[in-house]
mmCIF file with all atom_site columns, C-alpha atoms in Angstrom:
data_model
loop_
_atom_site.group_PDB
_atom_site.id
_atom_site.type_symbol
_atom_site.label_atom_id
_atom_site.label_alt_id
_atom_site.label_comp_id
_atom_site.label_asym_id
_atom_site.label_entity_id
_atom_site.label_seq_id
_atom_site.pdbx_PDB_ins_code
_atom_site.Cartn_x
_atom_site.Cartn_y
_atom_site.Cartn_z
_atom_site.occupancy
_atom_site.B_iso_or_equiv
_atom_site.pdbx_formal_charge
_atom_site.auth_seq_id
_atom_site.auth_comp_id
_atom_site.auth_asym_id
_atom_site.auth_atom_id
_atom_site.pdbx_PDB_model_num
ATOM 1   C CA . MET A 1 1   ? 0.000   0.000   0.000  1.00 0.00 ? 29  MET A CA 1
ATOM 2   C CA . LYS A 1 2   ? 1.627   3.240   -1.155 1.00 0.00 ? 30  LYS A CA 1
ATOM 3   C CA . VAL A 1 3   ? 0.604   5.710   1.504  1.00 0.00 ? 31  VAL A CA 1
ATOM 4   C CA . ASN A 1 4   ? 2.912   8.165   3.232  1.00 0.00 ? 32  ASN A CA 1
ATOM 5   C CA . ILE A 1 5   ? 1.526   7.795   6.722  1.00 0.00 ? 33  ILE A CA 1
ATOM 6   C CA . GLY A 1 6   ? 4.572   9.457   8.279  1.00 0.00 ? 34  GLY A CA 1
ATOM 7   C CA . ARG A 1 7   ? 3.120   12.874  7.422  1.00 0.00 ? 35  ARG A CA 1
ATOM 8   C CA . ILE A 1 8   ? -0.098  12.332  9.385  1.00 0.00 ? 36  ILE A CA 1
ATOM 9   C CA . GLN A 1 9   ? -0.104  14.537  12.489 1.00 0.00 ? 37  GLN A CA 1
ATOM 10  C CA . GLY A 1 10  ? -1.702  14.186  15.905 1.00 0.00 ? 38  GLY A CA 1
ATOM 11  C CA . LEU A 1 11  ? -1.498  10.416  16.345 1.00 0.00 ? 39  LEU A CA 1
ATOM 12  C CA . SER A 1 12  ? -0.727  8.478   19.486 1.00 0.00 ? 40  SER A CA 1
ATOM 13  C CA . ARG A 1 13  ? 2.038   5.864   19.346 1.00 0.00 ? 41  ARG A CA 1
ATOM 14  C CA . ALA A 1 14  ? -0.578  3.115   19.291 1.00 0.00 ? 42  ALA A CA 1
ATOM 15  C CA . GLN A 1 15  ? -2.296  4.737   16.307 1.00 0.00 ? 43  GLN A CA 1
ATOM 16  C CA . LYS A 1 16  ? 1.043   5.021   14.487 1.00 0.00 ? 44  LYS A CA 1
ATOM 17  C CA . ILE A 1 17  ? 1.639   1.322   15.066 1.00 0.00 ? 45  ILE A CA 1
ATOM 18  C CA . LEU A 1 18  ? -1.865  0.470   13.872 1.00 0.00 ? 46  LEU A CA 1
ATOM 19  C CA . LEU A 1 19  ? -1.416  2.548   10.716 1.00 0.00 ? 47  LEU A CA 1
ATOM 20  C CA . SER A 1 20  ? 1.948   0.907   10.021 1.00 0.00 ? 48  SER A CA 1
ATOM 21  C CA . LEU A 1 21  ? 0.342   -2.528  10.422 1.00 0.00 ? 49  LEU A CA 1
ATOM 22  C CA . PHE A 1 22  ? -2.511  -1.383  8.170  1.00 0.00 ? 50  PHE A CA 1
ATOM 23  C CA . LYS A 1 23  ? 0.017   -0.317  5.520  1.00 0.00 ? 51  LYS A CA 1
ATOM 24  C CA . LEU A 1 24  ? 2.009   -3.563  5.757  1.00 0.00 ? 52  LEU A CA 1
ATOM 25  C CA . SER A 1 25  ? -1.111  -5.687  5.449  1.00 0.00 ? 53  SER A CA 1
ATOM 26  C CA . GLY A 1 26  ? -2.474  -3.735  2.510  1.00 0.00 ? 54  GLY A CA 1
ATOM 27  C CA . GLY A 1 27  ? -5.543  -2.931  4.599  1.00 0.00 ? 55  GLY A CA 1
ATOM 28  C CA . GLU A 1 28  ? -6.405  -6.592  5.041  1.00 0.00 ? 56  GLU A CA 1
ATOM 29  C CA . GLN A 1 29  ? -6.485  -9.103  7.884  1.00 0.00 ? 57  GLN A CA 1
ATOM 30  C CA . LYS A 1 30  ? -3.078  -10.512 6.990  1.00 0.00 ? 58  LYS A CA 1
ATOM 31  C CA . GLN A 1 31  ? -0.516  -11.879 9.453  1.00 0.00 ? 59  GLN A CA 1
ATOM 32  C CA . ILE A 1 32  ? 2.608   -9.710  9.795  1.00 0.00 ? 60  ILE A CA 1
ATOM 33  C CA . ARG A 1 33  ? 5.782   -10.628 11.687 1.00 0.00 ? 61  ARG A CA 1
ATOM 34  C CA . TYR A 1 34  ? 6.651   -8.478  14.696 1.00 0.00 ? 62  TYR A CA 1
ATOM 35  C CA . GLU A 1 35  ? 10.055  -7.643  13.219 1.00 0.00 ? 63  GLU A CA 1
ATOM 36  C CA . ASP A 1 36  ? 8.428   -6.328  10.049 1.00 0.00 ? 64  ASP A CA 1
ATOM 37  C CA . ILE A 1 37  ? 6.162   -4.115  12.136 1.00 0.00 ? 65  ILE A CA 1
ATOM 38  C CA . VAL A 1 38  ? 9.173   -2.713  14.013 1.00 0.00 ? 66  VAL A CA 1
ATOM 39  C CA . VAL A 1 39  ? 10.944  -1.840  10.757 1.00 0.00 ? 67  VAL A CA 1
ATOM 40  C CA . GLU A 1 40  ? 7.799   -0.322  9.213  1.00 0.00 ? 68  GLU A CA 1
ATOM 41  C CA . VAL A 1 41  ? 6.937   1.770   12.268 1.00 0.00 ? 69  VAL A CA 1
ATOM 42  C CA . PHE A 1 42  ? 10.520  3.068   12.466 1.00 0.00 ? 70  PHE A CA 1
ATOM 43  C CA . SER A 1 43  ? 10.638  3.887   8.753  1.00 0.00 ? 71  SER A CA 1
ATOM 44  C CA . ASN A 1 44  ? 7.325   5.789   8.987  1.00 0.00 ? 72  ASN A CA 1
ATOM 45  C CA . PHE A 1 45  ? 7.955   7.554   12.304 1.00 0.00 ? 73  PHE A CA 1
ATOM 46  C CA . PRO A 1 46  ? 11.706  7.444   13.029 1.00 0.00 ? 74  PRO A CA 1
ATOM 47  C CA . SER A 1 47  ? 11.775  10.186  15.663 1.00 0.00 ? 75  SER A CA 1
ATOM 48  C CA . ASP A 1 48  ? 9.058   8.444   17.713 1.00 0.00 ? 76  ASP A CA 1
ATOM 49  C CA . PHE A 1 49  ? 10.439  4.909   17.551 1.00 0.00 ? 77  PHE A CA 1
ATOM 50  C CA . GLN A 1 50  ? 14.218  5.279   17.617 1.00 0.00 ? 78  GLN A CA 1
ATOM 51  C CA . LEU A 1 51  ? 16.531  3.547   20.054 1.00 0.00 ? 79  LEU A CA 1
ATOM 52  C CA . ARG A 1 52  ? 17.529  6.023   22.763 1.00 0.00 ? 80  ARG A CA 1
ATOM 53  C CA . GLY A 1 53  ? 20.976  7.375   21.967 1.00 0.00 ? 81  GLY A CA 1
ATOM 54  C CA . TYR A 1 54  ? 21.053  5.681   18.547 1.00 0.00 ? 82  TYR A CA 1
ATOM 55  C CA . PRO A 1 55  ? 18.608  7.530   16.272 1.00 0.00 ? 83  PRO A CA 1
ATOM 56  C CA . GLN A 1 56  ? 19.613  5.453   13.246 1.00 0.00 ? 84  GLN A CA 1
ATOM 57  C CA . TYR A 1 57  ? 18.181  2.270   14.861 1.00 0.00 ? 85  TYR A CA 1
ATOM 58  C CA . PRO A 1 58  ? 14.627  1.272   15.791 1.00 0.00 ? 86  PRO A CA 1
ATOM 59  C CA . ASP A 1 59  ? 13.686  0.593   19.391 1.00 0.00 ? 87  ASP A CA 1
ATOM 60  C CA . THR A 1 60  ? 12.489  -3.007  19.514 1.00 0.00 ? 88  THR A CA 1
ATOM 61  C CA . GLY A 1 61  ? 11.470  -2.955  23.157 1.00 0.00 ? 89  GLY A CA 1
ATOM 62  C CA . ASP A 1 62  ? 8.328   -1.939  24.984 1.00 0.00 ? 90  ASP A CA 1
ATOM 63  C CA . ILE A 1 63  ? 7.804   1.153   22.843 1.00 0.00 ? 91  ILE A CA 1
ATOM 64  C CA . ILE A 1 64  ? 6.212   -1.053  20.151 1.00 0.00 ? 92  ILE A CA 1
ATOM 65  C CA . HIS A 1 65  ? 5.583   -4.303  21.998 1.00 0.00 ? 93  HIS A CA 1
ATOM 66  C CA . LYS A 1 66  ? 3.472   -2.804  24.793 1.00 0.00 ? 94  LYS A CA 1
ATOM 67  C CA . PRO A 1 67  ? 0.923   -0.938  22.617 1.00 0.00 ? 95  PRO A CA 1
ATOM 68  C CA . LEU A 1 68  ? 0.449   -4.025  20.419 1.00 0.00 ? 96  LEU A CA 1
ATOM 69  C CA . TYR A 1 69  ? -0.316  -6.275  23.378 1.00 0.00 ? 97  TYR A CA 1
ATOM 70  C CA . SER A 1 70  ? -2.126  -3.754  25.539 1.00 0.00 ? 98  SER A CA 1
ATOM 71  C CA . ALA A 1 71  ? -3.931  -0.794  23.950 1.00 0.00 ? 99  ALA A CA 1
ATOM 72  C CA . LEU A 1 72  ? -4.460  -2.210  20.458 1.00 0.00 ? 100 LEU A CA 1
ATOM 73  C CA . LYS A 1 73  ? -5.259  -5.774  21.476 1.00 0.00 ? 101 LYS A CA 1
ATOM 74  C CA . LYS A 1 74  ? -7.540  -4.744  24.358 1.00 0.00 ? 102 LYS A CA 1
ATOM 75  C CA . ALA A 1 75  ? -9.437  -2.365  22.068 1.00 0.00 ? 103 ALA A CA 1
ATOM 76  C CA . GLY A 1 76  ? -10.089 -5.264  19.671 1.00 0.00 ? 104 GLY A CA 1
ATOM 77  C CA . TYR A 1 77  ? -8.015  -3.869  16.795 1.00 0.00 ? 105 TYR A CA 1
ATOM 78  C CA . VAL A 1 78  ? -5.248  -6.483  16.736 1.00 0.00 ? 106 VAL A CA 1
ATOM 79  C CA . LEU A 1 79  ? -4.871  -10.227 17.229 1.00 0.00 ? 107 LEU A CA 1
ATOM 80  C CA . SER A 1 80  ? -1.595  -12.035 17.783 1.00 0.00 ? 108 SER A CA 1
ATOM 81  C CA . GLY A 1 81  ? 0.052   -15.415 17.868 1.00 0.00 ? 109 GLY A CA 1
ATOM 82  C CA . ASN A 1 82  ? 3.659   -16.639 17.687 1.00 0.00 ? 110 ASN A CA 1
ATOM 83  C CA . LYS A 1 83  ? 5.086   -13.126 17.194 1.00 0.00 ? 111 LYS A CA 1
ATOM 84  C CA . TYR A 1 84  ? 2.695   -12.473 14.306 1.00 0.00 ? 112 TYR A CA 1
ATOM 85  C CA . PHE A 1 85  ? 0.066   -9.758  14.433 1.00 0.00 ? 113 PHE A CA 1
ATOM 86  C CA . TRP A 1 86  ? -2.927  -9.021  12.262 1.00 0.00 ? 114 TRP A CA 1
ATOM 87  C CA . LEU A 1 87  ? -5.704  -6.488  12.225 1.00 0.00 ? 115 LEU A CA 1
ATOM 88  C CA . THR A 1 88  ? -9.222  -7.528  13.111 1.00 0.00 ? 116 THR A CA 1
ATOM 89  C CA . ALA A 1 89  ? -12.104 -6.298  10.955 1.00 0.00 ? 117 ALA A CA 1
ATOM 90  C CA . LYS A 1 90  ? -12.497 -3.524  13.550 1.00 0.00 ? 118 LYS A CA 1
ATOM 91  C CA . GLY A 1 91  ? -8.786  -2.696  13.208 1.00 0.00 ? 119 GLY A CA 1
ATOM 92  C CA . VAL A 1 92  ? -9.002  -2.510  9.420  1.00 0.00 ? 120 VAL A CA 1
ATOM 93  C CA . GLU A 1 93  ? -11.965 -0.153  9.686  1.00 0.00 ? 121 GLU A CA 1
ATOM 94  C CA . TYR A 1 94  ? -10.180 2.032   12.225 1.00 0.00 ? 122 TYR A CA 1
ATOM 95  C CA . GLY A 1 95  ? -7.072  2.162   10.022 1.00 0.00 ? 123 GLY A CA 1
ATOM 96  C CA . LYS A 1 96  ? -9.236  3.342   7.128  1.00 0.00 ? 124 LYS A CA 1
ATOM 97  C CA . GLN A 1 97  ? -10.795 6.016   9.343  1.00 0.00 ? 125 GLN A CA 1
ATOM 98  C CA . LEU A 1 98  ? -7.386  7.284   10.409 1.00 0.00 ? 126 LEU A CA 1
ATOM 99  C CA . LEU A 1 99  ? -6.222  7.487   6.789  1.00 0.00 ? 127 LEU A CA 1
ATOM 100 C CA . ASP A 1 100 ? -9.450  9.091   5.556  1.00 0.00 ? 128 ASP A CA 1
ATOM 101 C CA . LYS A 1 101 ? -9.336  11.774  8.204  1.00 0.00 ? 129 LYS A CA 1
ATOM 102 C CA . GLY A 1 102 ? -5.591  12.306  7.897  1.00 0.00 ? 130 GLY A CA 1
ATOM 103 C CA . GLY A 1 103 ? -5.114  11.293  11.501 1.00 0.00 ? 131 GLY A CA 1
ATOM 104 C CA . GLN A 1 104 ? -7.566  13.911  12.733 1.00 0.00 ? 132 GLN A CA 1
ATOM 105 C CA . SER A 1 105 ? -10.096 11.449  14.130 1.00 0.00 ? 133 SER A CA 1
ATOM 106 C CA . ASP A 1 106 ? -10.436 10.943  17.853 1.00 0.00 ? 134 ASP A CA 1
ATOM 107 C CA . SER A 1 107 ? -6.769  10.662  18.858 1.00 0.00 ? 135 SER A CA 1
ATOM 108 C CA . LYS A 1 108 ? -7.788  9.643   22.376 1.00 0.00 ? 136 LYS A CA 1
ATOM 109 C CA . LYS A 1 109 ? -9.597  6.552   21.127 1.00 0.00 ? 137 LYS A CA 1
ATOM 110 C CA . VAL A 1 110 ? -6.442  4.444   21.465 1.00 0.00 ? 138 VAL A CA 1
ATOM 111 C CA . GLN A 1 111 ? -3.705  5.810   23.679 1.00 0.00 ? 139 GLN A CA 1
ATOM 112 C CA . ALA A 1 112 ? -0.391  4.158   24.406 1.00 0.00 ? 140 ALA A CA 1
ATOM 113 C CA . LYS A 1 113 ? 0.982   4.730   27.865 1.00 0.00 ? 141 LYS A CA 1
#
C-alpha cells in the first residue's frame, strides 16, 4: 500500500503502530511478523520509535511491543500469535478512518501509555 503515513499529524504511538500494520497488510487481515512491524513503524515515524541514543536504529522494546499487546489488542483492533500480528475487521476499519481523516479522528480513542 503506497501511503505516506509518516506525514499524518496528531497520532498516538498506538495509532502510528496500527497505521503501520494497516500499511504492511495492505488494509487486510493478513498476518505480519513483529520484526516487520518494528521496521515499518521506524521507517514511517523514526523520531518516535528510535533507540535512545542511537537515532539510526529502531527501538524493539516496549515502545512497540506494549501498545500491540495492551492498547491495540484490548481495544479489539489487533490479534496475535507466535510473534505475528494481524488487524481484526475492527482494526481494518479504524485504520481506514485514520487514513481518511488524515489522523484527525479521535486521537484519544487508542492511547499508548
